[in-house]
mmCIF file of C-alpha atoms and ligand atoms in Angstrom:
data_model
loop_
_atom_site.group_PDB
_atom_site.id
_atom_site.type_symbol
_atom_site.label_atom_id
_atom_site.label_comp_id
_atom_site.label_asym_id
_atom_site.label_seq_id
_atom_site.Cartn_x
_atom_site.Cartn_y
_atom_site.Cartn_z
ATOM 1 C CA UNK R 17 -46.144 -49.769 77.361
ATOM 2 C CA UNK R 18 -45.530 -52.750 79.193
ATOM 3 C CA UNK R 19 -44.399 -56.006 77.618
ATOM 4 C CA UNK R 20 -42.707 -59.250 79.423
ATOM 5 C CA UNK R 21 -39.440 -59.738 77.819
ATOM 6 C CA UNK R 22 -35.994 -58.634 79.423
ATOM 7 C CA UNK R 23 -34.557 -56.215 77.025
ATOM 8 C CA UNK R 24 -35.791 -52.614 77.311
ATOM 9 C CA UNK R 25 -39.291 -52.534 75.421
ATOM 10 C CA UNK R 26 -40.012 -48.459 77.042
ATOM 11 C CA UNK R 27 -37.146 -47.389 75.353
ATOM 12 C CA UNK R 28 -36.973 -49.575 72.269
ATOM 13 C CA UNK R 29 -40.743 -47.861 71.570
ATOM 14 C CA UNK R 30 -40.234 -44.190 72.403
ATOM 15 C CA UNK R 31 -37.535 -44.062 69.780
ATOM 16 C CA UNK R 32 -39.229 -45.774 67.090
ATOM 17 C CA UNK R 33 -42.759 -43.552 68.084
ATOM 18 C CA UNK R 34 -40.327 -40.402 68.011
ATOM 19 C CA UNK R 35 -39.291 -41.549 64.267
ATOM 20 C CA UNK R 36 -42.555 -42.189 63.596
ATOM 21 C CA UNK R 37 -44.196 -39.203 65.001
ATOM 22 C CA UNK R 38 -41.805 -36.457 63.428
ATOM 23 C CA UNK R 39 -41.923 -38.130 60.352
ATOM 24 C CA UNK R 40 -45.588 -37.776 59.820
ATOM 25 C CA UNK R 41 -45.591 -34.248 60.944
ATOM 26 C CA UNK R 42 -43.250 -33.596 58.137
ATOM 27 C CA UNK R 43 -46.021 -35.146 55.934
ATOM 28 C CA UNK R 44 -48.880 -33.138 57.255
ATOM 29 C CA UNK R 45 -46.628 -30.099 56.959
ATOM 30 C CA UNK R 46 -49.064 -28.507 54.155
ATOM 31 C CA UNK R 47 -52.225 -25.850 54.924
ATOM 32 C CA UNK R 48 -54.060 -25.433 52.206
ATOM 33 C CA UNK R 49 -57.091 -25.453 53.074
ATOM 34 C CA UNK R 50 -56.323 -24.725 56.519
ATOM 35 C CA UNK R 51 -59.279 -26.009 58.420
ATOM 36 C CA UNK R 52 -58.386 -29.345 56.074
ATOM 37 C CA UNK R 53 -55.010 -30.215 57.371
ATOM 38 C CA UNK R 54 -56.200 -28.743 60.693
ATOM 39 C CA UNK R 55 -58.533 -31.681 61.226
ATOM 40 C CA UNK R 56 -55.913 -34.262 59.554
ATOM 41 C CA UNK R 57 -53.409 -33.310 61.898
ATOM 42 C CA UNK R 58 -55.984 -33.057 64.311
ATOM 43 C CA UNK R 59 -56.447 -36.971 64.428
ATOM 44 C CA UNK R 60 -53.155 -38.422 63.316
ATOM 45 C CA UNK R 61 -50.228 -36.447 65.135
ATOM 46 C CA UNK R 62 -49.334 -36.773 68.542
ATOM 47 C CA UNK R 63 -51.875 -39.587 69.480
ATOM 48 C CA UNK R 64 -52.189 -43.157 69.104
ATOM 49 C CA UNK R 65 -50.143 -45.993 70.802
ATOM 50 C CA UNK R 66 -48.457 -46.439 66.857
ATOM 51 C CA UNK R 67 -48.423 -50.013 67.083
ATOM 52 C CA UNK R 68 -49.100 -50.749 63.379
ATOM 53 C CA UNK R 69 -46.056 -48.447 62.266
ATOM 54 C CA UNK R 70 -44.309 -50.182 65.787
ATOM 55 C CA UNK R 71 -44.910 -53.888 64.571
ATOM 56 C CA UNK R 72 -43.583 -52.391 60.537
ATOM 57 C CA UNK R 73 -40.444 -51.267 61.272
ATOM 58 C CA UNK R 74 -39.797 -54.046 64.111
ATOM 59 C CA UNK R 75 -40.931 -56.566 60.920
ATOM 60 C CA UNK R 76 -37.775 -55.175 58.654
ATOM 61 C CA UNK R 77 -35.528 -54.473 61.366
ATOM 62 C CA UNK R 78 -35.765 -58.302 62.125
ATOM 63 C CA UNK R 79 -34.809 -58.815 58.690
ATOM 64 C CA UNK R 80 -31.993 -56.730 58.381
ATOM 65 C CA UNK R 81 -30.519 -58.919 61.761
ATOM 66 C CA UNK R 82 -30.244 -61.792 59.243
ATOM 67 C CA UNK R 83 -28.922 -59.840 56.121
ATOM 68 C CA UNK R 84 -25.203 -59.979 56.586
ATOM 69 C CA UNK R 85 -22.584 -57.873 54.921
ATOM 70 C CA UNK R 86 -20.295 -55.181 55.473
ATOM 71 C CA UNK R 87 -22.226 -53.046 57.108
ATOM 72 C CA UNK R 88 -22.730 -52.984 60.969
ATOM 73 C CA UNK R 89 -25.945 -54.388 62.332
ATOM 74 C CA UNK R 90 -26.615 -51.223 64.241
ATOM 75 C CA UNK R 91 -26.479 -49.630 60.600
ATOM 76 C CA UNK R 92 -28.214 -52.393 58.853
ATOM 77 C CA UNK R 93 -30.827 -51.786 61.687
ATOM 78 C CA UNK R 94 -30.914 -47.818 61.164
ATOM 79 C CA UNK R 95 -31.361 -48.264 57.267
ATOM 80 C CA UNK R 96 -34.268 -50.700 58.012
ATOM 81 C CA UNK R 97 -35.888 -48.303 59.700
ATOM 82 C CA UNK R 98 -35.024 -45.770 57.550
ATOM 83 C CA UNK R 99 -36.376 -47.511 54.162
ATOM 84 C CA UNK R 100 -39.618 -48.681 55.897
ATOM 85 C CA UNK R 101 -40.520 -45.260 57.463
ATOM 86 C CA UNK R 102 -43.020 -43.854 54.902
ATOM 87 C CA UNK R 103 -44.833 -46.999 54.722
ATOM 88 C CA UNK R 104 -44.981 -47.269 58.331
ATOM 89 C CA UNK R 105 -46.355 -44.097 58.311
ATOM 90 C CA UNK R 106 -48.396 -44.556 55.545
ATOM 91 C CA UNK R 107 -50.358 -47.258 57.918
ATOM 92 C CA UNK R 108 -50.962 -44.987 61.085
ATOM 93 C CA UNK R 109 -52.171 -42.282 58.043
ATOM 94 C CA UNK R 110 -54.929 -45.178 57.167
ATOM 95 C CA UNK R 111 -55.120 -46.474 60.020
ATOM 96 C CA UNK R 112 -55.835 -42.944 61.581
ATOM 97 C CA UNK R 113 -58.510 -42.286 58.584
ATOM 98 C CA UNK R 114 -60.256 -45.428 59.710
ATOM 99 C CA UNK R 115 -60.945 -43.980 63.324
ATOM 100 C CA UNK R 116 -62.110 -41.251 61.944
ATOM 101 C CA UNK R 117 -65.292 -42.616 59.571
ATOM 102 C CA UNK R 118 -66.207 -44.906 62.143
ATOM 103 C CA UNK R 119 -66.415 -42.421 64.793
ATOM 104 C CA UNK R 120 -68.537 -40.610 62.006
ATOM 105 C CA UNK R 121 -72.961 -40.602 63.530
ATOM 106 C CA UNK R 122 -73.973 -43.070 59.831
ATOM 107 C CA UNK R 123 -71.162 -45.535 61.530
ATOM 108 C CA UNK R 124 -70.403 -46.262 65.350
ATOM 109 C CA UNK R 125 -71.545 -42.566 66.676
ATOM 110 C CA UNK R 126 -68.711 -42.118 68.670
ATOM 111 C CA UNK R 127 -68.290 -38.949 70.829
ATOM 112 C CA UNK R 128 -64.682 -39.507 71.970
ATOM 113 C CA UNK R 129 -61.399 -41.038 70.817
ATOM 114 C CA UNK R 130 -57.824 -41.250 72.203
ATOM 115 C CA UNK R 131 -59.008 -39.202 74.942
ATOM 116 C CA UNK R 132 -60.423 -36.168 73.165
ATOM 117 C CA UNK R 133 -64.075 -35.174 71.503
ATOM 118 C CA UNK R 134 -64.068 -37.083 67.755
ATOM 119 C CA UNK R 135 -63.136 -35.293 64.905
ATOM 120 C CA UNK R 136 -66.845 -34.971 63.485
ATOM 121 C CA UNK R 137 -67.162 -33.308 67.330
ATOM 122 C CA UNK R 138 -64.972 -30.385 66.357
ATOM 123 C CA UNK R 139 -64.619 -30.220 62.424
ATOM 124 C CA UNK R 140 -68.045 -30.989 61.863
ATOM 125 C CA UNK R 141 -69.114 -34.425 59.653
ATOM 126 C CA UNK R 142 -68.217 -32.886 56.413
ATOM 127 C CA UNK R 143 -64.562 -32.346 56.926
ATOM 128 C CA UNK R 144 -64.286 -35.741 58.818
ATOM 129 C CA UNK R 145 -65.593 -37.696 56.150
ATOM 130 C CA UNK R 146 -62.806 -35.616 53.569
ATOM 131 C CA UNK R 147 -60.125 -35.800 55.750
ATOM 132 C CA UNK R 148 -60.382 -39.681 55.422
ATOM 133 C CA UNK R 149 -60.730 -39.426 51.724
ATOM 134 C CA UNK R 150 -57.721 -37.352 52.232
ATOM 135 C CA UNK R 151 -55.332 -39.123 54.842
ATOM 136 C CA UNK R 152 -56.552 -42.990 52.790
ATOM 137 C CA UNK R 153 -55.130 -41.291 49.034
ATOM 138 C CA UNK R 154 -52.048 -39.318 50.738
ATOM 139 C CA UNK R 155 -51.020 -42.221 52.982
ATOM 140 C CA UNK R 156 -51.159 -44.337 49.116
ATOM 141 C CA UNK R 157 -49.175 -41.702 47.697
ATOM 142 C CA UNK R 158 -46.359 -41.197 50.682
ATOM 143 C CA UNK R 159 -45.997 -45.182 50.500
ATOM 144 C CA UNK R 160 -45.185 -44.594 46.450
ATOM 145 C CA UNK R 161 -42.991 -41.351 46.214
ATOM 146 C CA UNK R 162 -41.937 -41.429 49.399
ATOM 147 C CA UNK R 163 -40.460 -45.176 49.771
ATOM 148 C CA UNK R 164 -36.882 -45.029 48.850
ATOM 149 C CA UNK R 165 -35.087 -46.021 45.277
ATOM 150 C CA UNK R 166 -32.689 -49.042 46.977
ATOM 151 C CA UNK R 167 -36.060 -50.821 47.529
ATOM 152 C CA UNK R 168 -36.913 -53.161 44.750
ATOM 153 C CA UNK R 169 -39.742 -51.820 42.763
ATOM 154 C CA UNK R 170 -41.329 -55.265 42.328
ATOM 155 C CA UNK R 171 -41.842 -55.413 46.233
ATOM 156 C CA UNK R 172 -43.254 -51.529 45.943
ATOM 157 C CA UNK R 173 -45.404 -52.266 43.688
ATOM 158 C CA UNK R 174 -46.327 -56.102 46.014
ATOM 159 C CA UNK R 175 -46.796 -53.927 49.161
ATOM 160 C CA UNK R 176 -48.402 -50.956 47.237
ATOM 161 C CA UNK R 177 -51.332 -52.978 45.957
ATOM 162 C CA UNK R 178 -51.037 -55.281 49.051
ATOM 163 C CA UNK R 179 -52.356 -51.956 51.107
ATOM 164 C CA UNK R 180 -55.524 -51.020 49.026
ATOM 165 C CA UNK R 181 -56.282 -54.752 49.515
ATOM 166 C CA UNK R 182 -56.204 -54.176 53.159
ATOM 167 C CA UNK R 183 -58.068 -51.104 53.298
ATOM 168 C CA UNK R 184 -60.857 -51.984 51.251
ATOM 169 C CA UNK R 185 -63.080 -54.565 50.124
ATOM 170 C CA UNK R 186 -61.247 -57.922 51.303
ATOM 171 C CA UNK R 187 -60.008 -56.453 54.283
ATOM 172 C CA UNK R 188 -60.988 -52.799 56.707
ATOM 173 C CA UNK R 189 -64.214 -52.048 54.498
ATOM 174 C CA UNK R 190 -65.511 -55.410 54.373
ATOM 175 C CA UNK R 191 -64.767 -55.672 57.813
ATOM 176 C CA UNK R 192 -67.098 -52.762 58.648
ATOM 177 C CA UNK R 193 -69.897 -53.582 56.503
ATOM 178 C CA UNK R 194 -70.112 -57.157 58.122
ATOM 179 C CA UNK R 195 -69.379 -55.720 61.459
ATOM 180 C CA UNK R 196 -72.695 -53.378 60.532
ATOM 181 C CA UNK R 197 -74.787 -56.320 59.627
ATOM 182 C CA UNK R 198 -74.521 -58.070 62.359
ATOM 183 C CA UNK R 199 -74.809 -55.366 65.054
ATOM 184 C CA UNK R 200 -77.908 -55.560 67.006
ATOM 185 C CA UNK R 201 -80.577 -58.454 66.645
ATOM 186 C CA UNK R 202 -78.674 -60.137 63.616
ATOM 187 C CA UNK R 203 -76.682 -62.184 65.224
ATOM 188 C CA UNK R 204 -78.649 -63.562 67.742
ATOM 189 C CA UNK R 205 -80.314 -65.732 64.580
ATOM 190 C CA UNK R 206 -76.899 -67.202 64.006
ATOM 191 C CA UNK R 207 -76.019 -70.702 65.523
ATOM 192 C CA UNK R 208 -73.400 -70.578 67.552
ATOM 193 C CA UNK R 209 -70.936 -72.037 65.406
ATOM 194 C CA UNK R 210 -71.942 -69.971 62.776
ATOM 195 C CA UNK R 211 -71.402 -66.701 64.747
ATOM 196 C CA UNK R 212 -68.643 -67.834 66.016
ATOM 197 C CA UNK R 213 -66.986 -68.353 61.831
ATOM 198 C CA UNK R 214 -68.659 -64.750 61.468
ATOM 199 C CA UNK R 215 -67.056 -63.346 64.005
ATOM 200 C CA UNK R 216 -63.447 -64.613 63.377
ATOM 201 C CA UNK R 217 -63.912 -62.918 59.646
ATOM 202 C CA UNK R 218 -65.049 -59.598 60.592
ATOM 203 C CA UNK R 219 -62.168 -59.406 63.101
ATOM 204 C CA UNK R 220 -59.626 -60.679 61.076
ATOM 205 C CA UNK R 221 -60.800 -57.957 58.258
ATOM 206 C CA UNK R 222 -61.558 -54.989 59.908
ATOM 207 C CA UNK R 223 -58.650 -54.925 62.795
ATOM 208 C CA UNK R 224 -56.410 -57.634 61.419
ATOM 209 C CA UNK R 225 -56.087 -57.324 57.822
ATOM 210 C CA UNK R 226 -54.078 -54.120 58.679
ATOM 211 C CA UNK R 227 -52.237 -55.509 61.223
ATOM 212 C CA UNK R 228 -51.187 -58.521 59.089
ATOM 213 C CA UNK R 229 -50.213 -56.054 56.687
ATOM 214 C CA UNK R 230 -48.052 -53.866 58.955
ATOM 215 C CA UNK R 231 -45.731 -57.056 59.370
ATOM 216 C CA UNK R 232 -45.431 -58.857 55.948
ATOM 217 C CA UNK R 233 -45.100 -55.295 54.419
ATOM 218 C CA UNK R 234 -42.518 -54.222 56.340
ATOM 219 C CA UNK R 235 -40.376 -57.512 55.659
ATOM 220 C CA UNK R 236 -41.255 -56.923 52.251
ATOM 221 C CA UNK R 237 -40.009 -53.843 51.547
ATOM 222 C CA UNK R 238 -36.537 -55.726 52.500
ATOM 223 C CA UNK R 239 -36.306 -58.477 50.355
ATOM 224 C CA UNK R 240 -37.282 -60.898 53.072
ATOM 225 C CA UNK R 241 -37.270 -64.961 51.825
ATOM 226 C CA UNK R 242 -40.789 -66.329 51.226
ATOM 227 C CA UNK R 243 -40.478 -68.121 54.223
ATOM 228 C CA UNK R 244 -39.722 -65.292 56.592
ATOM 229 C CA UNK R 245 -42.989 -63.980 54.213
ATOM 230 C CA UNK R 246 -45.050 -66.984 54.569
ATOM 231 C CA UNK R 247 -44.322 -67.453 58.573
ATOM 232 C CA UNK R 248 -44.831 -63.491 59.384
ATOM 233 C CA UNK R 249 -48.362 -63.798 57.494
ATOM 234 C CA UNK R 250 -49.286 -66.422 60.164
ATOM 235 C CA UNK R 251 -47.611 -63.853 63.001
ATOM 236 C CA UNK R 252 -49.680 -61.348 61.349
ATOM 237 C CA UNK R 253 -52.976 -63.204 61.442
ATOM 238 C CA UNK R 254 -52.450 -63.860 65.452
ATOM 239 C CA UNK R 255 -51.476 -60.710 66.436
ATOM 240 C CA UNK R 256 -54.185 -59.144 64.542
ATOM 241 C CA UNK R 257 -56.957 -61.405 65.860
ATOM 242 C CA UNK R 258 -55.166 -60.966 69.400
ATOM 243 C CA UNK R 259 -55.390 -57.590 69.338
ATOM 244 C CA UNK R 260 -59.286 -57.088 68.359
ATOM 245 C CA UNK R 261 -60.335 -59.668 70.647
ATOM 246 C CA UNK R 262 -57.959 -57.517 73.721
ATOM 247 C CA UNK R 263 -60.486 -54.671 72.463
ATOM 248 C CA UNK R 264 -63.121 -56.959 73.187
ATOM 249 C CA UNK R 265 -62.347 -57.420 76.509
ATOM 250 C CA UNK R 266 -61.312 -53.820 77.379
ATOM 251 C CA UNK R 267 -64.609 -52.477 76.363
ATOM 252 C CA UNK R 268 -66.151 -54.957 78.983
ATOM 253 C CA UNK R 269 -63.676 -54.295 81.338
ATOM 254 C CA UNK R 270 -61.575 -51.070 80.917
ATOM 255 C CA UNK R 271 -62.590 -47.771 81.854
ATOM 256 C CA UNK R 272 -62.645 -44.341 80.011
ATOM 257 C CA UNK R 273 -59.208 -43.058 81.495
ATOM 258 C CA UNK R 274 -57.868 -45.505 80.447
ATOM 259 C CA UNK R 275 -59.291 -46.434 76.886
ATOM 260 C CA UNK R 276 -59.503 -42.604 76.087
ATOM 261 C CA UNK R 277 -63.528 -43.686 74.580
ATOM 262 C CA UNK R 278 -66.390 -44.783 76.269
ATOM 263 C CA UNK R 279 -66.550 -48.345 77.289
ATOM 264 C CA UNK R 280 -69.170 -50.462 76.953
ATOM 265 C CA UNK R 281 -70.477 -49.192 73.988
ATOM 266 C CA UNK R 282 -70.159 -52.612 71.619
ATOM 267 C CA UNK R 283 -72.230 -54.247 74.003
ATOM 268 C CA UNK R 284 -74.788 -51.698 74.507
ATOM 269 C CA UNK R 285 -75.053 -51.996 70.659
ATOM 270 C CA UNK R 286 -75.570 -55.517 70.578
ATOM 271 C CA UNK R 287 -72.158 -55.828 68.196
ATOM 272 C CA UNK R 288 -71.205 -59.706 67.816
ATOM 273 C CA UNK R 289 -67.989 -59.652 69.639
ATOM 274 C CA UNK R 290 -65.335 -62.499 71.046
ATOM 275 C CA UNK R 291 -66.961 -61.738 74.731
ATOM 276 C CA UNK R 292 -71.049 -62.173 73.248
ATOM 277 C CA UNK R 293 -69.896 -65.316 71.599
ATOM 278 C CA UNK R 294 -67.524 -66.602 74.179
ATOM 279 C CA UNK R 295 -67.444 -64.748 77.042
ATOM 280 C CA UNK R 296 -64.576 -63.070 79.355
ATOM 281 C CA UNK R 297 -62.829 -66.310 80.705
ATOM 282 C CA UNK R 298 -62.872 -67.966 77.412
ATOM 283 C CA UNK R 299 -61.942 -65.077 75.533
ATOM 284 C CA UNK R 300 -58.602 -64.575 77.929
ATOM 285 C CA UNK R 301 -57.766 -68.482 77.456
ATOM 286 C CA UNK R 302 -57.828 -68.012 74.228
ATOM 287 C CA UNK R 303 -55.639 -65.038 73.921
ATOM 288 C CA UNK R 304 -53.164 -66.917 75.831
ATOM 289 C CA UNK R 305 -52.912 -69.968 73.327
ATOM 290 C CA UNK R 306 -52.426 -67.297 70.599
ATOM 291 C CA UNK R 307 -49.451 -65.993 72.630
ATOM 292 C CA UNK R 308 -48.022 -69.606 72.548
ATOM 293 C CA UNK R 309 -48.700 -70.178 69.148
ATOM 294 C CA UNK R 310 -46.997 -66.612 67.950
ATOM 295 C CA UNK R 311 -43.647 -67.826 69.872
ATOM 296 C CA UNK R 312 -44.070 -70.607 68.156
ATOM 297 C CA UNK R 313 -44.034 -69.075 64.555
ATOM 298 C CA UNK R 314 -41.315 -66.896 65.168
ATOM 299 C CA UNK R 315 -39.661 -69.616 67.055
ATOM 300 C CA UNK R 316 -39.528 -71.770 63.699
ATOM 301 C CA UNK R 317 -37.562 -69.363 62.269
ATOM 302 C CA UNK R 318 -33.974 -68.916 61.688
ATOM 303 C CA UNK R 319 -33.628 -65.870 62.750
ATOM 304 C CA UNK R 320 -31.677 -65.508 66.015
ATOM 305 C CA UNK R 321 -33.339 -64.648 69.221
ATOM 306 C CA UNK R 322 -32.623 -60.777 69.490
ATOM 307 C CA UNK R 323 -34.246 -60.194 65.585
ATOM 308 C CA UNK R 324 -37.963 -61.765 66.663
ATOM 309 C CA UNK R 325 -37.874 -60.191 70.798
ATOM 310 C CA UNK R 326 -39.506 -56.699 69.667
ATOM 311 C CA UNK R 327 -41.571 -58.871 67.251
ATOM 312 C CA UNK R 328 -42.932 -61.118 70.384
ATOM 313 C CA UNK R 329 -43.197 -58.282 72.860
ATOM 314 C CA UNK R 330 -45.174 -56.795 70.574
ATOM 315 C CA UNK R 331 -47.668 -59.355 70.534
ATOM 316 C CA UNK R 332 -47.650 -59.135 74.517
ATOM 317 C CA UNK R 333 -48.627 -55.625 74.625
ATOM 318 C CA UNK R 334 -51.035 -56.579 72.677
ATOM 319 C CA UNK R 335 -52.408 -58.719 74.645
ATOM 320 C CA UNK R 336 -51.454 -57.478 77.896
ATOM 321 C CA UNK R 337 -52.159 -54.211 77.391
ATOM 322 C CA UNK R 338 -54.338 -51.464 79.287
ATOM 323 C CA UNK R 339 -55.565 -48.895 76.349
HETATM 324 C C1 GRG K 19 -60.157 -47.928 55.247
HETATM 325 C C2 GRG K 19 -61.642 -46.695 53.288
HETATM 326 C C3 GRG K 19 -60.955 -47.124 54.590
HETATM 327 C C4 GRG K 19 -62.372 -47.035 55.437
HETATM 328 C C5 GRG K 19 -62.786 -47.236 56.908
HETATM 329 C C6 GRG K 19 -64.084 -47.639 58.906
HETATM 330 C C7 GRG K 19 -64.026 -48.436 58.558
HETATM 331 C C8 GRG K 19 -63.779 -48.004 56.694
HETATM 332 C C9 GRG K 19 -63.643 -49.283 59.141
HETATM 333 C C10 GRG K 19 -63.268 -49.314 60.387
HETATM 334 C C11 GRG K 19 -61.829 -50.225 60.835
HETATM 335 C C12 GRG K 19 -61.716 -50.191 62.590
HETATM 336 C C13 GRG K 19 -62.308 -48.327 63.104
HETATM 337 C C14 GRG K 19 -60.739 -50.706 63.128
HETATM 338 C C15 GRG K 19 -61.446 -51.104 65.133
HETATM 339 C C16 GRG K 19 -59.750 -51.745 64.907
HETATM 340 C C17 GRG K 19 -59.068 -51.055 66.425
HETATM 341 C C18 GRG K 19 -59.287 -51.734 67.359
HETATM 342 C C19 GRG K 19 -58.600 -49.851 66.784
HETATM 343 C C20 GRG K 19 -58.216 -49.140 67.933
HETATM 344 O O1 GRG K 19 -56.778 -49.554 67.365
HETATM 345 P P1 GRG K 19 -55.671 -48.777 68.233
HETATM 346 O O2 GRG K 19 -56.108 -49.231 69.572
HETATM 347 O O3 GRG K 19 -55.704 -46.912 68.556
HETATM 348 O O4 GRG K 19 -53.951 -48.724 67.642
HETATM 349 P P2 GRG K 19 -55.113 -46.172 68.525
HETATM 350 O O5 GRG K 19 -55.645 -44.808 68.862
HETATM 351 O O6 GRG K 19 -53.823 -46.317 69.594
HETATM 352 O O7 GRG K 19 -54.289 -45.614 67.538
#
């Protein structure tokens, strides 16, 4: 992972990724029925950039920076990571299940994901469907059962409610349905202004809802002020849209080796994407504007530069990534 800020982003990411991977391994260590858990582990463990989990931890640590008490900064940050790891893992499980379902023949019908055959290619469609179902429910269980008693229960309940909204009809499922409805010829019937607003909604729900939730939940679990929560929601919207527009760009500019999946599929399927509506140059200009806007949202907060640096670096990464 690369980002333009001066702190050691590579190291920052590697440390937190390994925390997330280890904990996911613990949560997914069951083995009965064996085929189900094999399929679940195949799609969750050892693969993926873990951007959503990193955003959740980064938001929590940003809040902990400003919550000065008798503890050292290092121990406040370690505590923030510990308190939010179950949520970060639940988010990665939800993300993984959405990829499994998204790749199914009845949806995007993809053979490759993260550089290897998709779940249904290895385990069959029925197992892929059921692993996704099990993961969705397990994610909810982990969030509620594994979260520390140190977290204010009112915050945990709020987070659990928003987790379901981010996944369901108002979030990922609704976004996926709209995406399906506007694939093919359908969007040609929209005038350009409508196409742009439909597209923004699809991206905000299908991809943006979980990314926004990732940032907001990390802060909420840490008992952040309303001012921080509102700013992080705004920031989450910017990161979510940027992440998906960068994805649209990679579909037309990326290689199969870098992406680990087949490029050009959105275009071939006639999907409504930022590129099909605005073109490559305008999409790049928009990404650059969001990068500036995101920085301004963080700058306005009364948090130190060090506190928000990782969040800012993750937005830069979302925009400039190659996979
Ligand atoms: C959530 C209940 C429920 C069902 C799933 C299929 C579906 C409904 C929604 C589709 C969501 C989806 C697949 C959105 C695309 C998001 C996206 C850009 C994925 C790629 O994310 P990366 O690049 O992947 O973070 P890695 O492999 O790094 O984790």
